[in-house]
Amino acid sequence: MSDQDKQKQGDDQPEVNEQAPHEEPEIVEEDAQASTAEQELAEARERVARLEKALAEADLRAQAEMQNVRRRAERDVESAHKFALEKFAGDLLPVADSLERGLSTLDADDPTLQPAREGLELTLKVLLDVFARYNLEQIDPQGQPFNPEHHEAMTMVPAPNAEPNSVIEVLEKGYLLNGRLIRPARVVVSKAG
């Protein structure tokens, strides 16, 4: 081989040697960048999946909350319809009480009081019919066991002929409007001897 050929070969060789180390770092660097990009992409996909899951849960919670709000509003409207007359009915209760007291004071055996008695009975009946039409129910617990949810004990007296803790006298009848207590029945309760 001539010197020229050797030099050519020598010139060629270092070029190959110089390029090879130069190319490898680029490939390693490209692989590292690709690996980092893939890792970042995987992390981004994971974050997106977490965010989608969180959004789906938030959407479900929001829908459930809206449903609860709607139900509450419907219940409030229904309650307002059912109990709109509560104050008015409460104001009419003394009228019914007065009519009943008036009837109790009129002697049923006195023929001269019979027309007045009949008039009061009819007026009371009309009033109680109107109460019934609007679901205002009278509580008359005479002879029943005392119920603290619907009765108010004004006094307790010994009553040997009655069961202990039963209503022996109704001083004032109670009333329920659509099942809600407007006024408890005021009663006298028997106590054990």
C-alpha positions as semicolon CSV with decimal commas, in nm:
position;residue;x (nm);y (nm);z (nm)
1;M;0,000;0,000;0,000
2;S;0,125;0,338;-0,082
3;D;0,149;0,622;0,160
4;Q;-0,114;0,796;-0,023
5;D;-0,342;0,498;0,010
6;K;-0,256;0,468;0,378
7;Q;-0,321;0,832;0,427
8;K;-0,642;0,797;0,240
9;Q;-0,728;0,502;0,457
10;G;-0,614;0,692;0,763
11;D;-0,815;0,991;0,660
12;D;-1,111;0,769;0,597
13;Q;-1,077;0,587;0,925
14;P;-1,074;0,882;1,160
15;E;-1,373;1,017;0,979
16;V;-1,556;0,693;1,045
17;N;-1,433;0,689;1,404
18;E;-1,518;1,053;1,454
19;Q;-1,863;1,012;1,305
20;A;-1,946;0,699;1,496
21;P;-1,901;0,854;1,839
22;H;-2,079;1,163;1,714
23;E;-2,380;0,966;1,586
24;E;-2,421;0,751;1,897
25;P;-2,481;1,042;2,135
26;E;-2,742;1,177;1,893
27;I;-2,919;0,840;1,886
28;V;-2,898;0,807;2,264
29;E;-3,017;1,163;2,300
30;E;-3,306;1,101;2,057
31;D;-3,397;0,780;2,247
32;A;-3,389;0,970;2,576
33;Q;-3,603;1,248;2,431
34;A;-3,846;0,993;2,287
35;S;-3,858;0,811;2,621
36;T;-3,916;1,137;2,807
37;A;-4,185;1,239;2,558
38;E;-4,357;0,902;2,596
39;Q;-4,338;0,931;2,973
40;E;-4,481;1,284;2,962
41;L;-4,754;1,164;2,725
42;A;-4,840;0,877;2,962
43;E;-4,850;1,118;3,257
44;A;-5,067;1,359;3,059
45;R;-5,306;1,076;2,966
46;E;-5,320;0,971;3,332
47;R;-5,398;1,330;3,438
48;V;-5,666;1,353;3,168
49;A;-5,818;1,024;3,287
50;R;-5,820;1,149;3,648
51;L;-5,975;1,479;3,542
52;E;-6,241;1,300;3,334
53;K;-6,322;1,080;3,631
54;A;-6,340;1,382;3,864
55;L;-6,562;1,566;3,616
56;A;-6,791;1,264;3,584
57;E;-6,820;1,242;3,964
58;A;-6,881;1,618;3,991
59;D;-7,148;1,589;3,721
60;L;-7,319;1,307;3,911
61;R;-7,306;1,506;4,234
62;A;-7,447;1,813;4,059
63;Q;-7,729;1,608;3,906
64;A;-7,806;1,451;4,245
65;E;-7,804;1,794;4,411
66;M;-8,038;1,933;4,145
67;Q;-8,271;1,638;4,198
68;N;-8,265;1,699;4,574
69;V;-8,336;2,069;4,524
70;R;-8,624;1,984;4,290
71;R;-8,769;1,733;4,541
72;R;-8,732;1,983;4,827
73;A;-8,907;2,252;4,624
74;E;-9,190;2,014;4,531
75;R;-9,226;1,910;4,895
76;D;-9,228;2,277;5,006
77;V;-9,493;2,364;4,748
78;E;-9,701;2,064;4,849
79;S;-9,665;2,158;5,215
80;A;-9,759;2,518;5,139
81;H;-10,072;2,397;4,961
82;K;-10,162;2,156;5,240
83;F;-10,103;2,394;5,528
84;A;-10,183;2,734;5,373
85;L;-10,505;2,740;5,575
86;E;-10,334;2,663;5,906
87;K;-10,348;3,015;6,048
88;F;-10,699;3,077;5,917
89;A;-10,821;2,743;6,053
90;G;-10,657;2,818;6,387
91;D;-10,848;3,145;6,401
92;L;-11,179;2,963;6,334
93;L;-11,133;2,706;6,611
94;P;-11,265;2,939;6,884
95;V;-11,585;2,977;6,679
96;A;-11,639;2,601;6,691
97;D;-11,556;2,602;7,064
98;S;-11,808;2,879;7,127
99;L;-12,082;2,698;6,938
100;E;-12,014;2,377;7,138
101;R;-12,015;2,568;7,468
102;G;-12,338;2,740;7,371
103;L;-12,497;2,402;7,295
104;S;-12,382;2,259;7,627
105;T;-12,542;2,546;7,820
106;L;-12,883;2,510;7,656
107;D;-13,115;2,272;7,837
108;A;-13,214;1,996;7,593
109;D;-13,540;1,934;7,784
110;D;-13,663;2,294;7,767
111;P;-13,901;2,323;7,467
112;T;-13,864;2,700;7,453
113;L;-13,487;2,663;7,389
114;Q;-13,533;2,392;7,124
115;P;-13,525;2,633;6,822
116;A;-13,207;2,800;6,952
117;R;-13,052;2,460;7,015
118;E;-13,139;2,339;6,664
119;G;-12,995;2,657;6,512
120;L;-12,666;2,617;6,702
121;E;-12,647;2,246;6,610
122;L;-12,700;2,324;6,240
123;T;-12,444;2,606;6,247
124;L;-12,189;2,382;6,419
125;K;-12,261;2,100;6,170
126;V;-12,205;2,336;5,873
127;L;-11,879;2,460;6,026
128;L;-11,755;2,105;6,093
129;D;-11,850;2,004;5,736
130;V;-11,642;2,293;5,602
131;F;-11,355;2,182;5,830
132;A;-11,383;1,828;5,691
133;R;-11,383;1,956;5,332
134;Y;-11,046;2,121;5,400
135;N;-10,905;1,822;5,593
136;L;-10,937;1,989;5,931
137;E;-11,012;1,701;6,163
138;Q;-11,151;1,731;6,513
139;I;-10,987;1,535;6,799
140;D;-11,237;1,427;7,065
141;P;-11,046;1,178;7,285
142;Q;-11,318;1,116;7,547
143;G;-11,250;0,775;7,709
144;Q;-10,932;0,711;7,507
145;P;-10,582;0,662;7,648
146;F;-10,388;0,984;7,695
147;N;-10,166;1,061;7,392
148;P;-9,912;1,338;7,462
149;E;-9,868;1,396;7,086
150;H;-10,234;1,502;7,046
151;H;-10,352;1,581;7,398
152;E;-10,258;1,839;7,658
153;A;-10,329;1,726;8,013
154;M;-10,471;2,017;8,209
155;T;-10,501;1,815;8,527
156;M;-10,497;1,459;8,661
157;V;-10,767;1,337;8,897
158;P;-10,829;1,005;9,071
159;A;-11,103;0,817;8,887
160;P;-11,178;0,470;9,025
161;N;-11,420;0,391;8,739
162;A;-11,174;0,479;8,460
163;E;-10,853;0,322;8,336
164;P;-10,544;0,499;8,471
165;N;-10,395;0,750;8,226
166;S;-10,713;0,777;8,018
167;V;-10,906;1,089;7,919
168;I;-11,208;1,133;8,147
169;E;-11,310;1,482;8,033
170;V;-11,242;1,693;7,724
171;L;-11,220;2,061;7,811
172;E;-11,143;2,172;7,456
173;K;-11,129;1,954;7,144
174;G;-10,811;1,940;6,944
175;Y;-10,767;1,971;6,567
176;L;-10,543;1,827;6,296
177;L;-10,494;1,987;5,954
178;N;-10,386;1,723;5,700
179;G;-10,247;1,516;5,987
180;R;-10,052;1,806;6,143
181;L;-10,155;1,909;6,492
182;I;-10,293;2,263;6,499
183;R;-10,417;2,253;6,854
184;P;-10,396;1,970;7,109
185;A;-10,710;1,855;7,284
186;R;-10,710;1,995;7,637
187;V;-10,812;1,713;7,866
188;V;-10,850;1,587;8,221
189;V;-10,665;1,258;8,271
190;S;-10,736;0,985;8,526
191;K;-10,464;0,874;8,761
192;A;-10,432;0,551;8,954
193;G;-10,622;0,562;9,283
